[in-house]
Short mmCIF file of C-alpha atoms in Angstrom, two decimals:
data_model
loop_
_atom_site.label_atom_id
_atom_site.label_comp_id
_atom_site.label_asym_id
_atom_site.label_seq_id
_atom_site.Cartn_x
_atom_site.Cartn_y
_atom_site.Cartn_z
CA UNK A 1 0.00 0.07 -0.01
CA UNK A 2 1.25 3.52 -0.89
CA UNK A 3 1.83 6.25 1.73
CA UNK A 4 -1.21 8.12 0.38
CA UNK A 5 -3.43 5.04 0.80
CA UNK A 6 -2.10 4.56 4.34
CA UNK A 7 -3.18 8.09 5.18
CA UNK A 8 -6.56 7.53 3.64
CA UNK A 9 -6.93 4.27 5.46
CA UNK A 10 -6.06 6.04 8.72
CA UNK A 11 -8.93 8.51 7.87
CA UNK A 12 -11.37 5.58 7.37
CA UNK A 13 -11.42 6.00 3.48
CA UNK A 14 -11.45 2.96 1.38
CA UNK A 15 -11.22 3.68 -2.45
CA UNK A 16 -13.86 1.87 -4.57
CA UNK A 17 -13.38 0.63 -8.10
CA UNK A 18 -13.64 3.70 -10.36
CA UNK A 19 -17.10 4.43 -11.81
CA UNK A 20 -17.48 3.87 -15.54
CA UNK A 21 -18.61 6.82 -17.72
CA UNK A 22 -22.40 7.29 -18.15
CA UNK A 23 -22.16 9.06 -21.55
CA UNK A 24 -19.68 9.69 -24.37
CA UNK A 25 -16.43 10.59 -22.53
CA UNK A 26 -13.48 8.92 -20.71
CA UNK A 27 -12.93 9.01 -16.95
CA UNK A 28 -9.51 10.73 -17.42
CA UNK A 29 -7.13 11.96 -19.82
CA UNK A 30 -3.36 12.03 -19.36
CA UNK A 31 -1.41 14.75 -21.17
CA UNK A 32 2.16 15.07 -20.28
CA UNK A 33 2.48 15.14 -16.54
CA UNK A 34 -1.12 16.31 -16.02
CA UNK A 35 -4.28 14.16 -15.44
CA UNK A 36 -7.58 15.67 -16.25
CA UNK A 37 -10.34 13.77 -14.26
CA UNK A 38 -13.88 13.95 -15.57
CA UNK A 39 -16.50 15.15 -13.10
CA UNK A 40 -17.26 12.61 -10.31
CA UNK A 41 -20.70 12.78 -8.61
CA UNK A 42 -21.61 11.98 -5.09
CA UNK A 43 -22.27 8.18 -5.76
CA UNK A 44 -21.46 5.31 -3.71
CA UNK A 45 -22.50 1.55 -3.35
CA UNK A 46 -25.70 2.68 -1.44
CA UNK A 47 -26.68 5.02 -4.33
CA UNK A 48 -24.99 8.11 -3.06
CA UNK A 49 -26.39 11.54 -2.13
CA UNK A 50 -29.00 13.13 -4.40
CA UNK A 51 -31.07 16.24 -4.17
CA UNK A 52 -30.92 20.04 -3.92
CA UNK A 53 -28.98 21.70 -1.22
CA UNK A 54 -31.29 23.88 0.73
CA UNK A 55 -34.43 21.84 -0.03
CA UNK A 56 -33.81 18.11 0.10
CA UNK A 57 -30.25 18.04 1.55
CA UNK A 58 -28.77 20.11 4.38
CA UNK A 59 -25.25 21.77 4.20
CA UNK A 60 -23.54 19.02 6.21
CA UNK A 61 -24.92 16.26 4.09
CA UNK A 62 -23.80 18.25 1.10
CA UNK A 63 -20.24 18.55 2.49
CA UNK A 64 -20.29 14.68 2.89
CA UNK A 65 -21.38 14.48 -0.68
CA UNK A 66 -18.37 16.64 -1.84
CA UNK A 67 -16.15 14.27 0.21
CA UNK A 68 -17.76 11.37 -1.59
CA UNK A 69 -16.87 12.97 -4.94
CA UNK A 70 -13.38 13.26 -3.65
CA UNK A 71 -13.11 9.52 -2.89
CA UNK A 72 -14.32 8.95 -6.45
CA UNK A 73 -11.83 11.44 -7.92
CA UNK A 74 -9.10 9.45 -6.01
CA UNK A 75 -10.35 6.15 -7.29
CA UNK A 76 -10.09 7.54 -10.97
CA UNK A 77 -6.72 9.05 -10.17
CA UNK A 78 -5.29 5.78 -8.69
CA UNK A 79 -6.28 4.11 -12.09
CA UNK A 80 -4.58 7.02 -14.01
CA UNK A 81 -1.42 6.43 -11.92
CA UNK A 82 -1.36 2.72 -12.62
CA UNK A 83 -2.32 2.00 -9.03
CA UNK A 84 0.31 4.19 -7.34
CA UNK A 85 -1.13 7.44 -5.68
CA UNK A 86 2.42 8.22 -4.48
CA UNK A 87 3.00 9.44 -8.11
CA UNK A 88 0.93 12.56 -7.47
CA UNK A 89 3.15 15.64 -7.54
CA UNK A 90 0.40 18.22 -6.98
CA UNK A 91 -3.49 18.59 -6.97
CA UNK A 92 -3.54 21.56 -9.39
CA UNK A 93 -7.24 22.34 -9.46
CA UNK A 94 -10.67 21.24 -8.43
CA UNK A 95 -13.94 22.34 -10.12
CA UNK A 96 -16.81 21.89 -7.74
CA UNK A 97 -20.57 22.06 -8.75
CA UNK A 98 -23.30 21.97 -6.15
CA UNK A 99 -26.95 21.63 -7.01
CA UNK A 100 -28.49 24.40 -4.91
CA UNK A 101 -31.80 26.07 -4.10
CA UNK A 102 -32.39 29.71 -4.43
CA UNK A 103 -30.92 31.36 -1.34
CA UNK A 104 -28.37 28.90 -0.49
CA UNK A 105 -24.91 30.58 -0.57
CA UNK A 106 -22.45 28.36 1.34
CA UNK A 107 -21.28 26.65 -1.78
CA UNK A 108 -17.51 27.05 -0.95
CA UNK A 109 -18.14 25.29 2.49
CA UNK A 110 -19.80 22.45 0.77
CA UNK A 111 -16.90 21.95 -1.77
CA UNK A 112 -14.43 22.00 1.26
CA UNK A 113 -15.59 18.40 1.79
CA UNK A 114 -13.57 17.40 -1.38
CA UNK A 115 -10.74 19.90 -0.73
CA UNK A 116 -10.15 18.75 2.76
CA UNK A 117 -10.02 15.14 1.60
CA UNK A 118 -7.25 16.05 -0.89
CA UNK A 119 -5.17 17.61 1.97
CA UNK A 120 -5.69 14.53 4.05
CA UNK A 121 -4.50 12.25 1.15
CA UNK A 122 -1.57 14.46 -0.16
CA UNK A 123 -0.75 17.05 2.59
CA UNK A 124 0.46 20.24 1.23
CA UNK A 125 0.55 18.66 -2.26
CA UNK A 126 -3.20 18.44 -1.98
CA UNK A 127 -3.64 22.16 -1.57
CA UNK A 128 -5.10 23.48 -4.98
CA UNK A 129 -6.79 26.21 -6.95
CA UNK A 130 -10.47 25.79 -7.02
CA UNK A 131 -13.90 26.87 -8.40
CA UNK A 132 -16.91 26.30 -6.30
CA UNK A 133 -20.14 26.91 -8.32
CA UNK A 134 -23.98 26.62 -7.45
CA UNK A 135 -25.96 25.13 -10.27
CA UNK A 136 -29.68 24.65 -11.11
CA UNK A 137 -29.19 20.91 -11.78
CA UNK A 138 -26.73 18.01 -11.96
CA UNK A 139 -26.81 14.64 -13.76
CA UNK A 140 -29.13 12.23 -12.24
CA UNK A 141 -29.96 14.53 -9.44
CA UNK A 142 -26.75 14.03 -7.60
CA UNK A 143 -26.03 16.75 -5.03
CA UNK A 144 -22.36 17.53 -6.00
CA UNK A 145 -19.94 17.01 -8.82
CA UNK A 146 -16.27 17.66 -8.85
CA UNK A 147 -13.65 17.48 -11.53
CA UNK A 148 -9.83 17.74 -11.24
CA UNK A 149 -6.50 18.50 -12.79
CA UNK A 150 -3.61 16.64 -11.04
CA UNK A 151 0.22 16.76 -11.76
CA UNK A 152 1.83 13.25 -11.59
CA UNK A 153 5.39 12.00 -12.02
#
């Protein structure tokens, strides 16, 4: 097991098998030393977290949904790194999308669920640039979707 996976295990995180694409795209693209990971939604074996923040889902549940997106990003990243997350040189950028109701503005705090996980996994190398955007709808009614750009060796 890698150092990164040891840190994740200590935090109680078990990475699933990467989710297959649901449309006409690939889960990640490697270009030189960068991996661009397609948006990962808040899905898990139980079906995940769905709904609109501020209507169906509270802020804390939405934050857990963002963390779940981070778990799915890490699963895709592990595949992109041929099973070795210690190849990560830097998490460069996350793009977070949160399905929100009118009047909900704590979008950055929701996306912190994913950002915080990157720091747990990679320490200072997990600190990244980021967008956090509230949107009207996300695919299949998932609460959060996050994509990533990661530098690897």
